[in-house]
Amino acid sequence: MKRTLYLKLLLGYVIFGILSFLTIATFTAYMALLHIEEDTISSMYRESNLLAGSYASNYYQGTMTLEDITSHLQSVATYLDADIWLVSTDGSILINTSPNAVAKNTIEGFDISDFGTKYYQKGTFFDTFSEKTLSVFSPVTIKYKVRGYLMVHKPISDLIDLKNGFLDISYMTLAIIFLCAFVMLGLFTFTVYLPIRKITNAAKDYSEGNFDTKINIRSNDEIGYLAGSFNYMATELSTLEEDQRKFIANVSHDFRSPLTSIKGYIEAIMDGTIPHEMQDKYLNIILFETERLNKLTQSMLELNKYGTKGSIMDITSFDINHTIKMVVQSFEGTCKQKKISFELILTGEESFVSADISKIQQVLYNLIDNAIKFSHPGSSITIETTEKNDKVFISVKDAGIGIPKDSIKKIWERFYKTDLSRGKDKKGTGLGLAIVKEIISAHNENINVISTEGVGTEFIFTLPLTRQEADL
């Protein structure tokens, strides 16, 4: 079996890790640096405006000495971790909080218009710094005239270090997420993939006809339900396969016997083994066997009507008591031969049910025919109807040989015959009760059997009771 599903999961896991790392290393790094720069520029500009409007203005107004302002600016520079300059309009550096960082006292080529419309720039600030620096300025205005500029400088490397610290946290978070994803992958492997693999292996065995394989999954979820369904399906398929073998064996047996008889008698007539004066006797036997084959074929066609899609039902309301009486009359000749009598115990003059009358007639015919077949000469067959809970219970009871206990559950199977029936009945097809079961099931009703060997058998089925009378 190709393990493509798990390989796809692992590949997806690896791709997820790579894409996440690349996203943080590129997009997140870029956006983080951009955000830090914007935030730092805003903070530096706010401080430069404050310093320009207070300390620097006091210097130009003569209220504070240069030394006093320098002391205050150095304190602020330490707090901001930046360099603060006070620069005159011609580029002379009046105050520098970090004099060791810049040897020059004059900025060559200084032109504030180089800032353009922005109040900051990134670079070496007129080649003053040896590394890339973020510079923010605020003009010092006295009586609407610019007297100088208060500038705040911060190395870009400080911002990059801050960004890298943020990325380190992001990478650690990603590692934790990746570890959690690995744990989830492990859980998925044990709770989903391995059970699915078991189900797939079992399905492969089933496709090869090996229905003994069982899926040992006990989880109380969809996969456990699926495994249980597969196990049930395997059991049903195994039973179906066994039923098919029995069906073919029974069909072969029931067709082979009459065909062998027909072939043998015809050959005997043709080659003269059977004399002319005895041919009528054996032709009647051939006719009997032919009728037996015809009955078997008709029963199989009838039973085939009740498939997975069911049979089309012509549901009407009719008097079940009247129907029972009519079916019983059709057995008058057979009953006289075996001296069997009927006892009808019917509820009321009429009892209307809702069903397909032709199919219920067939059910009654098959059950009564079965009862006569296994009843002792001179015995009685009781047919009774009882109304209860909007149902009519119809009972067909004989006092015949009964059904062996180990055969009770098998009598509904197609072509099934008990050993007793095989000895007594040569006309039976073994399909009568199977047809009865299918018809009652098609009506969404139930049929049960009670039997004691040597005492008799009783079949009881139900039909829905209706109070609406119909014309018969």
CSV table of C-alpha atoms in Angstrom, one decimal:
chain,number,residue,atom,x,y,z
A,1,MET,CA,0.0,0.0,0.0
A,2,LYS,CA,1.3,3.4,-1.0
A,3,ARG,CA,1.7,5.6,2.1
A,4,THR,CA,0.9,8.8,0.1
A,5,LEU,CA,-1.4,10.3,2.8
A,6,TYR,CA,1.3,10.3,5.5
A,7,LEU,CA,3.9,11.5,3.1
A,8,LYS,CA,1.7,14.4,2.2
A,9,LEU,CA,1.2,15.2,5.9
A,10,LEU,CA,4.9,15.2,6.5
A,11,LEU,CA,5.5,17.2,3.4
A,12,GLY,CA,2.9,19.7,4.4
A,13,TYR,CA,4.4,19.9,7.9
A,14,VAL,CA,7.9,20.7,6.4
A,15,ILE,CA,6.5,23.2,3.9
A,16,PHE,CA,4.6,24.9,6.8
A,17,GLY,CA,7.8,25.3,8.8
A,18,ILE,CA,9.8,26.6,5.8
A,19,LEU,CA,7.1,29.1,4.7
A,20,SER,CA,6.7,30.3,8.3
A,21,PHE,CA,10.4,30.8,8.7
A,22,LEU,CA,10.7,32.7,5.3
A,23,THR,CA,7.6,34.8,6.2
A,24,ILE,CA,9.2,35.9,9.5
A,25,ALA,CA,12.7,36.4,7.9
A,26,THR,CA,11.3,38.6,5.1
A,27,PHE,CA,7.8,40.0,5.6
A,28,THR,CA,7.8,40.2,9.4
A,29,ALA,CA,11.4,41.5,9.5
A,30,TYR,CA,10.6,44.3,7.0
A,31,MET,CA,7.3,45.2,8.7
A,32,ALA,CA,8.9,45.2,12.1
A,33,LEU,CA,11.8,47.5,11.1
A,34,LEU,CA,9.4,49.8,9.3
A,35,HIS,CA,7.2,50.0,12.4
A,36,ILE,CA,10.2,50.6,14.7
A,37,GLU,CA,11.5,53.3,12.4
A,38,GLU,CA,8.2,55.1,12.3
A,39,ASP,CA,7.7,54.8,16.0
A,40,THR,CA,11.3,56.0,16.7
A,41,ILE,CA,11.0,58.9,14.3
A,42,SER,CA,7.8,60.0,15.9
A,43,SER,CA,9.3,59.8,19.4
A,44,MET,CA,12.5,61.6,18.3
A,45,TYR,CA,10.6,64.4,16.6
A,46,ARG,CA,8.3,64.9,19.6
A,47,GLU,CA,11.4,65.3,21.8
A,48,SER,CA,13.2,67.6,19.4
A,49,ASN,CA,10.2,69.9,19.2
A,50,LEU,CA,10.0,70.0,23.0
A,51,LEU,CA,13.7,70.7,23.4
A,52,ALA,CA,13.7,73.3,20.6
A,53,GLY,CA,10.8,75.1,22.1
A,54,SER,CA,12.2,75.2,25.6
A,55,TYR,CA,16.0,74.9,26.2
A,56,ALA,CA,17.2,76.0,22.8
A,57,SER,CA,14.8,79.0,22.7
A,58,ASN,CA,16.0,80.1,26.1
A,59,TYR,CA,19.6,80.0,24.9
A,60,TYR,CA,18.9,82.3,22.0
A,61,GLN,CA,16.8,84.6,24.2
A,62,GLY,CA,19.7,84.8,26.6
A,63,THR,CA,17.9,83.3,29.6
A,64,MET,CA,20.2,80.3,29.8
A,65,THR,CA,23.8,79.8,29.2
A,66,LEU,CA,25.2,77.3,26.7
A,67,GLU,CA,26.7,75.2,29.6
A,68,ASP,CA,23.3,75.0,31.3
A,69,ILE,CA,21.6,73.9,28.2
A,70,THR,CA,24.3,71.3,27.4
A,71,SER,CA,23.8,69.8,30.8
A,72,HIS,CA,20.1,69.4,30.3
A,73,LEU,CA,20.5,68.1,26.7
A,74,GLN,CA,23.0,65.5,27.9
A,75,SER,CA,20.5,64.2,30.4
A,76,VAL,CA,17.8,63.9,27.8
A,77,ALA,CA,20.3,62.3,25.3
A,78,THR,CA,21.2,59.6,27.9
A,79,TYR,CA,17.5,58.9,28.4
A,80,LEU,CA,16.8,58.7,24.7
A,81,ASP,CA,20.1,56.8,24.0
A,82,ALA,CA,20.7,59.2,21.2
A,83,ASP,CA,22.9,62.2,20.2
A,84,ILE,CA,21.5,65.7,20.5
A,85,TRP,CA,22.9,68.6,18.6
A,86,LEU,CA,22.2,72.3,18.6
A,87,VAL,CA,23.2,73.6,15.1
A,88,SER,CA,23.3,77.1,13.9
A,89,THR,CA,21.9,78.0,10.4
A,90,ASP,CA,25.3,78.1,8.9
A,91,GLY,CA,26.1,74.5,10.1
A,92,SER,CA,28.2,75.2,13.2
A,93,ILE,CA,27.6,72.7,16.0
A,94,LEU,CA,27.0,74.7,19.1
A,95,ILE,CA,26.1,71.8,21.4
A,96,ASN,CA,27.1,68.1,20.9
A,97,THR,CA,26.1,65.7,23.7
A,98,SER,CA,28.6,63.1,22.4
A,99,PRO,CA,31.6,65.1,21.3
A,100,ASN,CA,33.8,62.0,21.0
A,101,ALA,CA,31.5,60.6,18.3
A,102,VAL,CA,32.1,63.6,15.9
A,103,ALA,CA,35.4,65.3,15.6
A,104,LYS,CA,34.1,68.1,13.4
A,105,ASN,CA,32.6,71.3,14.9
A,106,THR,CA,31.2,72.5,11.5
A,107,ILE,CA,29.0,70.5,9.2
A,108,GLU,CA,30.4,70.9,5.7
A,109,GLY,CA,27.8,71.5,3.0
A,110,PHE,CA,25.0,71.8,5.5
A,111,ASP,CA,21.8,72.8,3.9
A,112,ILE,CA,18.5,72.2,5.7
A,113,SER,CA,16.7,72.1,2.4
A,114,ASP,CA,18.3,68.7,1.7
A,115,PHE,CA,15.7,67.3,4.2
A,116,GLY,CA,13.0,68.3,1.6
A,117,THR,CA,9.5,68.2,2.9
A,118,LYS,CA,10.4,65.7,5.6
A,119,TYR,CA,11.7,66.4,9.1
A,120,TYR,CA,14.0,63.5,9.1
A,121,GLN,CA,16.5,61.7,6.9
A,122,LYS,CA,18.5,58.5,6.9
A,123,GLY,CA,22.2,58.4,6.0
A,124,THR,CA,25.6,59.7,7.2
A,125,PHE,CA,24.2,63.2,7.7
A,126,PHE,CA,26.5,65.1,5.3
A,127,ASP,CA,29.3,62.5,5.9
A,128,THR,CA,29.4,63.5,9.6
A,129,PHE,CA,28.8,59.9,10.8
A,130,SER,CA,30.7,56.7,9.8
A,131,GLU,CA,27.5,54.6,9.9
A,132,LYS,CA,24.0,55.0,8.7
A,133,THR,CA,22.1,57.2,11.1
A,134,LEU,CA,18.5,58.4,11.6
A,135,SER,CA,18.4,62.2,12.0
A,136,VAL,CA,15.4,64.3,13.1
A,137,PHE,CA,15.4,68.1,13.3
A,138,SER,CA,13.2,70.8,14.7
A,139,PRO,CA,13.8,74.5,13.9
A,140,VAL,CA,14.5,76.9,16.8
A,141,THR,CA,12.3,79.9,16.0
A,142,ILE,CA,12.5,83.3,17.8
A,143,LYS,CA,10.0,85.9,16.7
A,144,TYR,CA,9.2,84.0,13.5
A,145,LYS,CA,12.8,83.8,12.6
A,146,VAL,CA,14.8,80.5,12.5
A,147,ARG,CA,17.9,81.0,14.6
A,148,GLY,CA,19.1,77.3,14.6
A,149,TYR,CA,18.1,73.7,14.6
A,150,LEU,CA,17.7,71.1,17.4
A,151,MET,CA,18.7,67.7,16.0
A,152,VAL,CA,18.4,64.2,17.4
A,153,HIS,CA,20.6,61.4,15.9
A,154,LYS,CA,20.2,57.7,16.4
A,155,PRO,CA,22.2,54.9,14.7
A,156,ILE,CA,20.1,52.7,12.4
A,157,SER,CA,22.1,49.8,13.9
A,158,ASP,CA,20.2,50.4,17.2
A,159,LEU,CA,16.9,50.1,15.4
A,160,ILE,CA,18.1,46.9,13.6
A,161,ASP,CA,19.2,45.5,17.0
A,162,LEU,CA,15.7,46.2,18.3
A,163,LYS,CA,14.2,44.5,15.2
A,164,ASN,CA,16.4,41.5,15.7
A,165,GLY,CA,15.3,41.1,19.3
A,166,PHE,CA,11.7,41.2,18.1
A,167,LEU,CA,12.5,38.6,15.4
A,168,ASP,CA,14.2,36.4,18.0
A,169,ILE,CA,10.9,36.4,20.0
A,170,SER,CA,9.1,35.6,16.7
A,171,TYR,CA,11.4,32.7,15.9
A,172,MET,CA,11.0,31.3,19.5
A,173,THR,CA,7.2,31.6,19.1
A,174,LEU,CA,7.4,29.8,15.7
A,175,ALA,CA,9.5,27.0,17.2
A,176,ILE,CA,6.9,26.5,19.9
A,177,ILE,CA,4.1,26.5,17.3
A,178,PHE,CA,6.2,24.1,15.2
A,179,LEU,CA,6.6,21.8,18.2
A,180,CYS,CA,2.9,22.0,18.9
A,181,ALA,CA,2.2,21.2,15.3
A,182,PHE,CA,4.5,18.2,15.6
A,183,VAL,CA,2.6,17.0,18.7
A,184,MET,CA,-0.6,17.4,16.7
A,185,LEU,CA,0.9,15.5,13.9
A,186,GLY,CA,1.7,12.7,16.3
A,187,LEU,CA,-1.8,12.7,17.7
A,188,PHE,CA,-3.2,12.7,14.2
A,189,THR,CA,-0.9,9.8,13.3
A,190,PHE,CA,-2.2,7.6,16.2
A,191,THR,CA,-5.8,8.7,16.2
A,192,VAL,CA,-6.5,9.2,12.5
A,193,TYR,CA,-3.8,7.9,10.1
A,194,LEU,CA,-3.1,4.5,11.7
A,195,PRO,CA,-6.8,3.6,12.1
A,196,ILE,CA,-7.4,4.7,8.5
A,197,ARG,CA,-4.5,2.5,7.5
A,198,LYS,CA,-6.0,-0.5,9.3
A,199,ILE,CA,-9.4,0.2,7.6
A,200,THR,CA,-7.6,0.4,4.2
A,201,ASN,CA,-5.8,-2.9,4.8
A,202,ALA,CA,-9.0,-4.5,5.8
A,203,ALA,CA,-10.8,-3.1,2.8
A,204,LYS,CA,-8.1,-4.6,0.6
A,205,ASP,CA,-8.5,-8.0,2.2
A,206,TYR,CA,-12.3,-7.7,1.7
A,207,SER,CA,-11.8,-6.9,-2.0
A,208,GLU,CA,-9.8,-10.1,-2.3
A,209,GLY,CA,-12.6,-12.1,-0.7
A,210,ASN,CA,-11.0,-12.5,2.8
A,211,PHE,CA,-13.8,-11.5,5.1
A,212,ASP,CA,-12.2,-12.9,8.3
A,213,THR,CA,-10.1,-9.8,8.8
A,214,LYS,CA,-11.4,-7.7,11.7
A,215,ILE,CA,-10.6,-4.0,12.4
A,216,ASN,CA,-9.6,-3.7,16.0
A,217,ILE,CA,-10.6,0.0,16.6
A,218,ARG,CA,-12.7,0.9,19.7
A,219,SER,CA,-12.7,4.7,19.5
A,220,ASN,CA,-16.0,6.4,20.1
A,221,ASP,CA,-15.9,8.7,17.1
A,222,GLU,CA,-16.6,8.7,13.4
A,223,ILE,CA,-13.5,6.5,12.7
A,224,GLY,CA,-14.7,4.0,15.3
A,225,TYR,CA,-18.1,4.0,13.8
A,226,LEU,CA,-16.6,3.5,10.3
A,227,ALA,CA,-14.5,0.6,11.6
A,228,GLY,CA,-17.6,-1.0,13.2
A,229,SER,CA,-19.5,-0.5,10.0
A,230,PHE,CA,-16.7,-2.3,8.1
A,231,ASN,CA,-16.7,-5.1,10.5
A,232,TYR,CA,-20.5,-5.5,10.2
A,233,MET,CA,-20.2,-5.3,6.4
A,234,ALA,CA,-17.5,-8.0,6.4
A,235,THR,CA,-19.7,-10.3,8.5
A,236,GLU,CA,-22.7,-9.6,6.2
A,237,LEU,CA,-20.6,-10.2,3.1
A,238,SER,CA,-19.2,-13.4,4.6
A,239,THR,CA,-22.8,-14.6,5.4
A,240,LEU,CA,-23.9,-13.5,1.9
A,241,GLU,CA,-21.1,-15.4,0.3
A,242,GLU,CA,-22.1,-18.5,2.3
A,243,ASP,CA,-25.7,-17.9,1.4
A,244,GLN,CA,-24.8,-17.6,-2.3
A,245,ARG,CA,-23.0,-21.0,-2.2
A,246,LYS,CA,-26.0,-22.6,-0.5
A,247,PHE,CA,-28.3,-20.9,-3.0
A,248,ILE,CA,-26.4,-22.2,-6.0
A,249,ALA,CA,-26.1,-25.7,-4.4
A,250,ASN,CA,-29.9,-25.7,-3.7
A,251,VAL,CA,-30.8,-24.4,-7.2
A,252,SER,CA,-28.5,-26.9,-8.8
A,253,HIS,CA,-30.0,-29.7,-6.7
A,254,ASP,CA,-33.7,-28.8,-7.3
A,255,PHE,CA,-33.1,-28.3,-11.0
A,256,ARG,CA,-30.8,-31.3,-11.5
A,257,SER,CA,-33.2,-33.9,-10.1
A,258,PRO,CA,-36.2,-33.3,-12.4
A,259,LEU,CA,-33.9,-32.6,-15.4
A,260,THR,CA,-32.2,-35.9,-14.8
A,261,SER,CA,-35.5,-37.7,-14.6
A,262,ILE,CA,-36.9,-36.0,-17.7
A,263,LYS,CA,-33.7,-36.8,-19.7
A,264,GLY,CA,-33.6,-40.4,-18.5
A,265,TYR,CA,-37.3,-41.2,-19.3
A,266,ILE,CA,-37.1,-39.5,-22.7
A,267,GLU,CA,-34.0,-41.4,-23.7
A,268,ALA,CA,-35.6,-44.6,-22.4
A,269,ILE,CA,-38.7,-43.9,-24.6
A,270,MET,CA,-36.6,-43.0,-27.6
A,271,ASP,CA,-34.4,-46.1,-27.5
A,272,GLY,CA,-37.3,-48.5,-26.8
A,273,THR,CA,-36.3,-49.4,-23.2
A,274,ILE,CA,-39.8,-48.3,-22.1
A,275,PRO,CA,-42.4,-50.3,-24.1
A,276,HIS,CA,-45.1,-48.4,-26.0
A,277,GLU,CA,-47.9,-49.5,-23.6
A,278,MET,CA,-46.1,-48.0,-20.6
A,279,GLN,CA,-45.1,-44.7,-22.2
A,280,ASP,CA,-48.2,-42.8,-21.0
A,281,LYS,CA,-47.2,-43.5,-17.4
A,282,TYR,CA,-43.7,-42.2,-17.8
A,283,LEU,CA,-44.9,-39.2,-19.9
A,284,ASN,CA,-47.1,-38.3,-16.9
A,285,ILE,CA,-44.0,-38.4,-14.8
A,286,ILE,CA,-42.2,-36.2,-17.2
A,287,LEU,CA,-45.1,-33.8,-17.2
A,288,PHE,CA,-45.1,-33.8,-13.3
A,289,GLU,CA,-41.3,-33.0,-13.3
A,290,THR,CA,-41.9,-30.3,-15.9
A,291,GLU,CA,-44.6,-28.7,-13.8
A,292,ARG,CA,-42.3,-28.9,-10.8
A,293,LEU,CA,-39.6,-27.0,-12.8
A,294,ASN,CA,-42.2,-24.4,-13.9
A,295,LYS,CA,-43.4,-23.9,-10.3
A,296,LEU,CA,-39.8,-23.5,-9.2
A,297,THR,CA,-39.1,-20.9,-12.0
A,298,GLN,CA,-42.3,-19.0,-11.2
A,299,SER,CA,-41.4,-18.9,-7.5
A,300,MET,CA,-37.9,-17.6,-8.2
A,301,LEU,CA,-39.3,-14.9,-10.5
A,302,GLU,CA,-41.8,-13.9,-7.8
A,303,LEU,CA,-39.1,-13.8,-5.2
A,304,ASN,CA,-36.9,-11.7,-7.4
A,305,LYS,CA,-39.5,-8.9,-7.4
A,306,TYR,CA,-38.6,-8.1,-3.8
A,307,GLY,CA,-35.1,-6.7,-4.2
A,308,THR,CA,-33.3,-3.8,-2.6
A,309,LYS,CA,-35.7,-1.3,-4.3
A,310,GLY,CA,-38.7,-3.2,-3.0
A,311,SER,CA,-41.8,-4.1,-5.0
A,312,ILE,CA,-44.6,-1.8,-6.3
A,313,MET,CA,-47.5,-2.3,-3.9
A,314,ASP,CA,-51.2,-1.7,-4.8
A,315,ILE,CA,-52.4,-0.8,-1.3
A,316,THR,CA,-56.2,-0.9,-0.9
A,317,SER,CA,-58.6,-1.4,2.0
A,318,PHE,CA,-60.3,-4.9,2.0
A,319,ASP,CA,-62.0,-7.4,4.3
A,320,ILE,CA,-59.3,-9.9,5.5
A,321,ASN,CA,-62.0,-12.2,6.8
A,322,HIS,CA,-63.6,-12.5,3.4
A,323,THR,CA,-60.1,-13.0,1.8
A,324,ILE,CA,-59.3,-15.8,4.2
A,325,LYS,CA,-62.6,-17.6,3.5
A,326,MET,CA,-62.0,-17.4,-0.3
A,327,VAL,CA,-58.4,-18.8,0.0
A,328,VAL,CA,-59.5,-21.6,2.2
A,329,GLN,CA,-62.2,-22.7,-0.3
A,330,SER,CA,-59.4,-23.1,-2.9
A,331,PHE,CA,-58.0,-26.0,-0.8
A,332,GLU,CA,-61.3,-27.9,-0.6
A,333,GLY,CA,-60.2,-30.7,-2.9
A,334,THR,CA,-56.8,-31.2,-1.3
A,335,CYS,CA,-58.3,-31.2,2.2
A,336,LYS,CA,-60.8,-33.9,1.2
A,337,GLN,CA,-58.0,-36.2,0.1
A,338,LYS,CA,-56.2,-35.9,3.4
A,339,LYS,CA,-59.4,-35.5,5.5
A,340,ILE,CA,-58.2,-32.2,6.9
A,341,SER,CA,-60.7,-29.7,8.2
A,342,PHE,CA,-60.4,-25.9,8.8
A,343,GLU,CA,-61.5,-24.0,12.0
A,344,LEU,CA,-62.0,-20.3,11.3
A,345,ILE,CA,-62.0,-18.0,14.4
A,346,LEU,CA,-62.5,-14.6,12.8
A,347,THR,CA,-63.1,-11.3,14.7
A,348,GLY,CA,-66.5,-9.8,13.8
A,349,GLU,CA,-68.3,-10.1,10.5
A,350,GLU,CA,-65.8,-7.9,8.7
A,351,SER,CA,-62.3,-6.8,9.5
A,352,PHE,CA,-60.8,-4.3,7.1
A,353,VAL,CA,-57.0,-4.0,6.6
A,354,SER,CA,-54.8,-1.8,4.4
A,355,ALA,CA,-52.5,-3.9,2.2
A,356,ASP,CA,-52.0,-5.3,-1.3
A,357,ILE,CA,-54.8,-7.9,-1.5
A,358,SER,CA,-53.2,-10.1,-4.2
A,359,LYS,CA,-50.0,-10.4,-2.3
A,360,ILE,CA,-51.7,-11.1,1.0
A,361,GLN,CA,-53.7,-13.8,-0.8
A,362,GLN,CA,-50.4,-15.3,-1.8
A,363,VAL,CA,-49.2,-15.2,1.8
A,364,LEU,CA,-52.3,-17.0,3.0
A,365,TYR,CA,-52.1,-19.5,0.2
A,366,ASN,CA,-48.4,-20.3,0.9
A,367,LEU,CA,-49.0,-20.6,4.7
A,368,ILE,CA,-52.1,-22.8,4.3
A,369,ASP,CA,-50.5,-24.9,1.7
A,370,ASN,CA,-47.5,-25.4,4.0
A,371,ALA,CA,-49.8,-26.3,6.9
A,372,ILE,CA,-51.7,-28.9,4.8
A,373,LYS,CA,-48.4,-30.3,3.6
A,374,PHE,CA,-47.1,-31.1,7.1
A,375,SER,CA,-50.5,-31.9,8.8
A,376,HIS,CA,-51.5,-35.5,9.7
A,377,PRO,CA,-54.5,-36.9,7.9
A,378,GLY,CA,-57.7,-36.2,9.9
A,379,SER,CA,-56.2,-33.2,11.7
A,380,SER,CA,-57.5,-29.6,11.8
A,381,ILE,CA,-56.0,-26.3,10.7
A,382,THR,CA,-57.0,-23.2,12.7
A,383,ILE,CA,-57.0,-19.8,11.1
A,384,GLU,CA,-57.7,-16.9,13.6
A,385,THR,CA,-57.8,-13.1,13.4
A,386,THR,CA,-57.4,-10.8,16.4
A,387,GLU,CA,-57.6,-7.0,16.4
A,388,LYS,CA,-55.3,-5.2,18.8
A,389,ASN,CA,-53.6,-1.7,18.8
A,390,ASP,CA,-54.7,-0.8,15.3
A,391,LYS,CA,-53.3,-4.1,14.0
A,392,VAL,CA,-54.9,-7.3,12.8
A,393,PHE,CA,-53.0,-10.4,13.9
A,394,ILE,CA,-53.6,-13.3,11.5
A,395,SER,CA,-52.7,-16.8,12.7
A,396,VAL,CA,-52.4,-20.0,10.7
A,397,LYS,CA,-51.9,-23.0,13.0
A,398,ASP,CA,-51.6,-26.7,12.3
A,399,ALA,CA,-51.2,-29.8,14.4
A,400,GLY,CA,-48.6,-31.4,12.2
A,401,ILE,CA,-45.0,-32.7,12.5
A,402,GLY,CA,-43.6,-29.3,13.6
A,403,ILE,CA,-40.3,-27.7,12.8
A,404,PRO,CA,-37.0,-28.9,14.5
A,405,LYS,CA,-35.6,-26.3,16.9
A,406,ASP,CA,-32.4,-25.8,15.0
A,407,SER,CA,-34.3,-25.1,11.8
A,408,ILE,CA,-36.7,-22.3,13.1
A,409,LYS,CA,-34.3,-19.5,12.1
A,410,LYS,CA,-33.5,-21.0,8.7
A,411,ILE,CA,-37.0,-21.6,7.3
A,412,TRP,CA,-37.1,-18.1,5.8
A,413,GLU,CA,-34.0,-18.8,3.7
A,414,ARG,CA,-34.4,-19.4,0.1
A,415,PHE,CA,-34.5,-23.1,-1.0
A,416,TYR,CA,-34.2,-24.2,2.7
A,417,LYS,CA,-35.9,-27.4,3.5
A,418,THR,CA,-35.8,-29.4,6.7
A,419,ASP,CA,-34.8,-33.0,6.4
A,420,LEU,CA,-38.4,-34.0,7.3
A,421,SER,CA,-39.8,-31.9,4.5
A,422,ARG,CA,-37.4,-33.4,2.0
A,423,GLY,CA,-38.7,-36.8,2.8
A,424,LYS,CA,-42.4,-35.9,2.7
A,425,ASP,CA,-42.6,-33.4,-0.1
A,426,LYS,CA,-41.3,-33.7,-3.6
A,427,LYS,CA,-43.2,-30.8,-5.1
A,428,GLY,CA,-41.9,-28.1,-2.7
A,429,THR,CA,-39.4,-25.5,-3.9
A,430,GLY,CA,-38.2,-24.2,-0.6
A,431,LEU,CA,-39.2,-20.7,-1.7
A,432,GLY,CA,-42.7,-20.4,-0.2
A,433,LEU,CA,-41.8,-19.1,3.2
A,434,ALA,CA,-39.1,-16.9,1.7
A,435,ILE,CA,-41.8,-15.3,-0.5
A,436,VAL,CA,-44.1,-14.9,2.5
A,437,LYS,CA,-41.3,-13.1,4.5
A,438,GLU,CA,-40.5,-10.8,1.6
A,439,ILE,CA,-44.1,-9.8,1.1
A,440,ILE,CA,-44.8,-9.1,4.8
A,441,SER,CA,-41.5,-7.1,5.0
A,442,ALA,CA,-42.5,-5.1,1.9
A,443,HIS,CA,-45.7,-4.1,3.9
A,444,ASN,CA,-43.4,-3.0,6.8
A,445,GLU,CA,-45.1,-5.6,9.0
A,446,ASN,CA,-43.9,-8.6,11.0
A,447,ILE,CA,-44.3,-12.4,10.8
A,448,ASN,CA,-43.3,-14.9,13.5
A,449,VAL,CA,-43.4,-18.6,13.9
A,450,ILE,CA,-44.0,-20.8,17.0
A,451,SER,CA,-43.4,-24.5,16.5
A,452,THR,CA,-42.9,-27.6,18.6
A,453,GLU,CA,-41.6,-30.8,16.9
A,454,GLY,CA,-44.3,-33.4,16.9
A,455,VAL,CA,-47.0,-30.9,18.1
A,456,GLY,CA,-47.5,-28.4,15.4
A,457,THR,CA,-46.6,-25.0,14.0
A,458,GLU,CA,-48.2,-21.6,14.1
A,459,PHE,CA,-47.4,-18.6,11.8
A,460,ILE,CA,-48.6,-15.2,13.0
A,461,PHE,CA,-48.3,-12.0,10.8
A,462,THR,CA,-49.8,-8.5,11.2
A,463,LEU,CA,-51.5,-6.0,8.9
A,464,PRO,CA,-52.6,-2.4,9.6
A,465,LEU,CA,-56.2,-2.2,10.7
A,466,THR,CA,-58.5,0.4,8.9
A,467,ARG,CA,-62.0,1.4,9.7
A,468,GLN,CA,-62.7,2.5,6.1
A,469,GLU,CA,-64.7,-0.1,4.2
A,470,ALA,CA,-64.1,-0.9,0.6
A,471,ASP,CA,-66.2,-2.5,-2.1
A,472,LEU,CA,-65.1,-6.0,-2.8
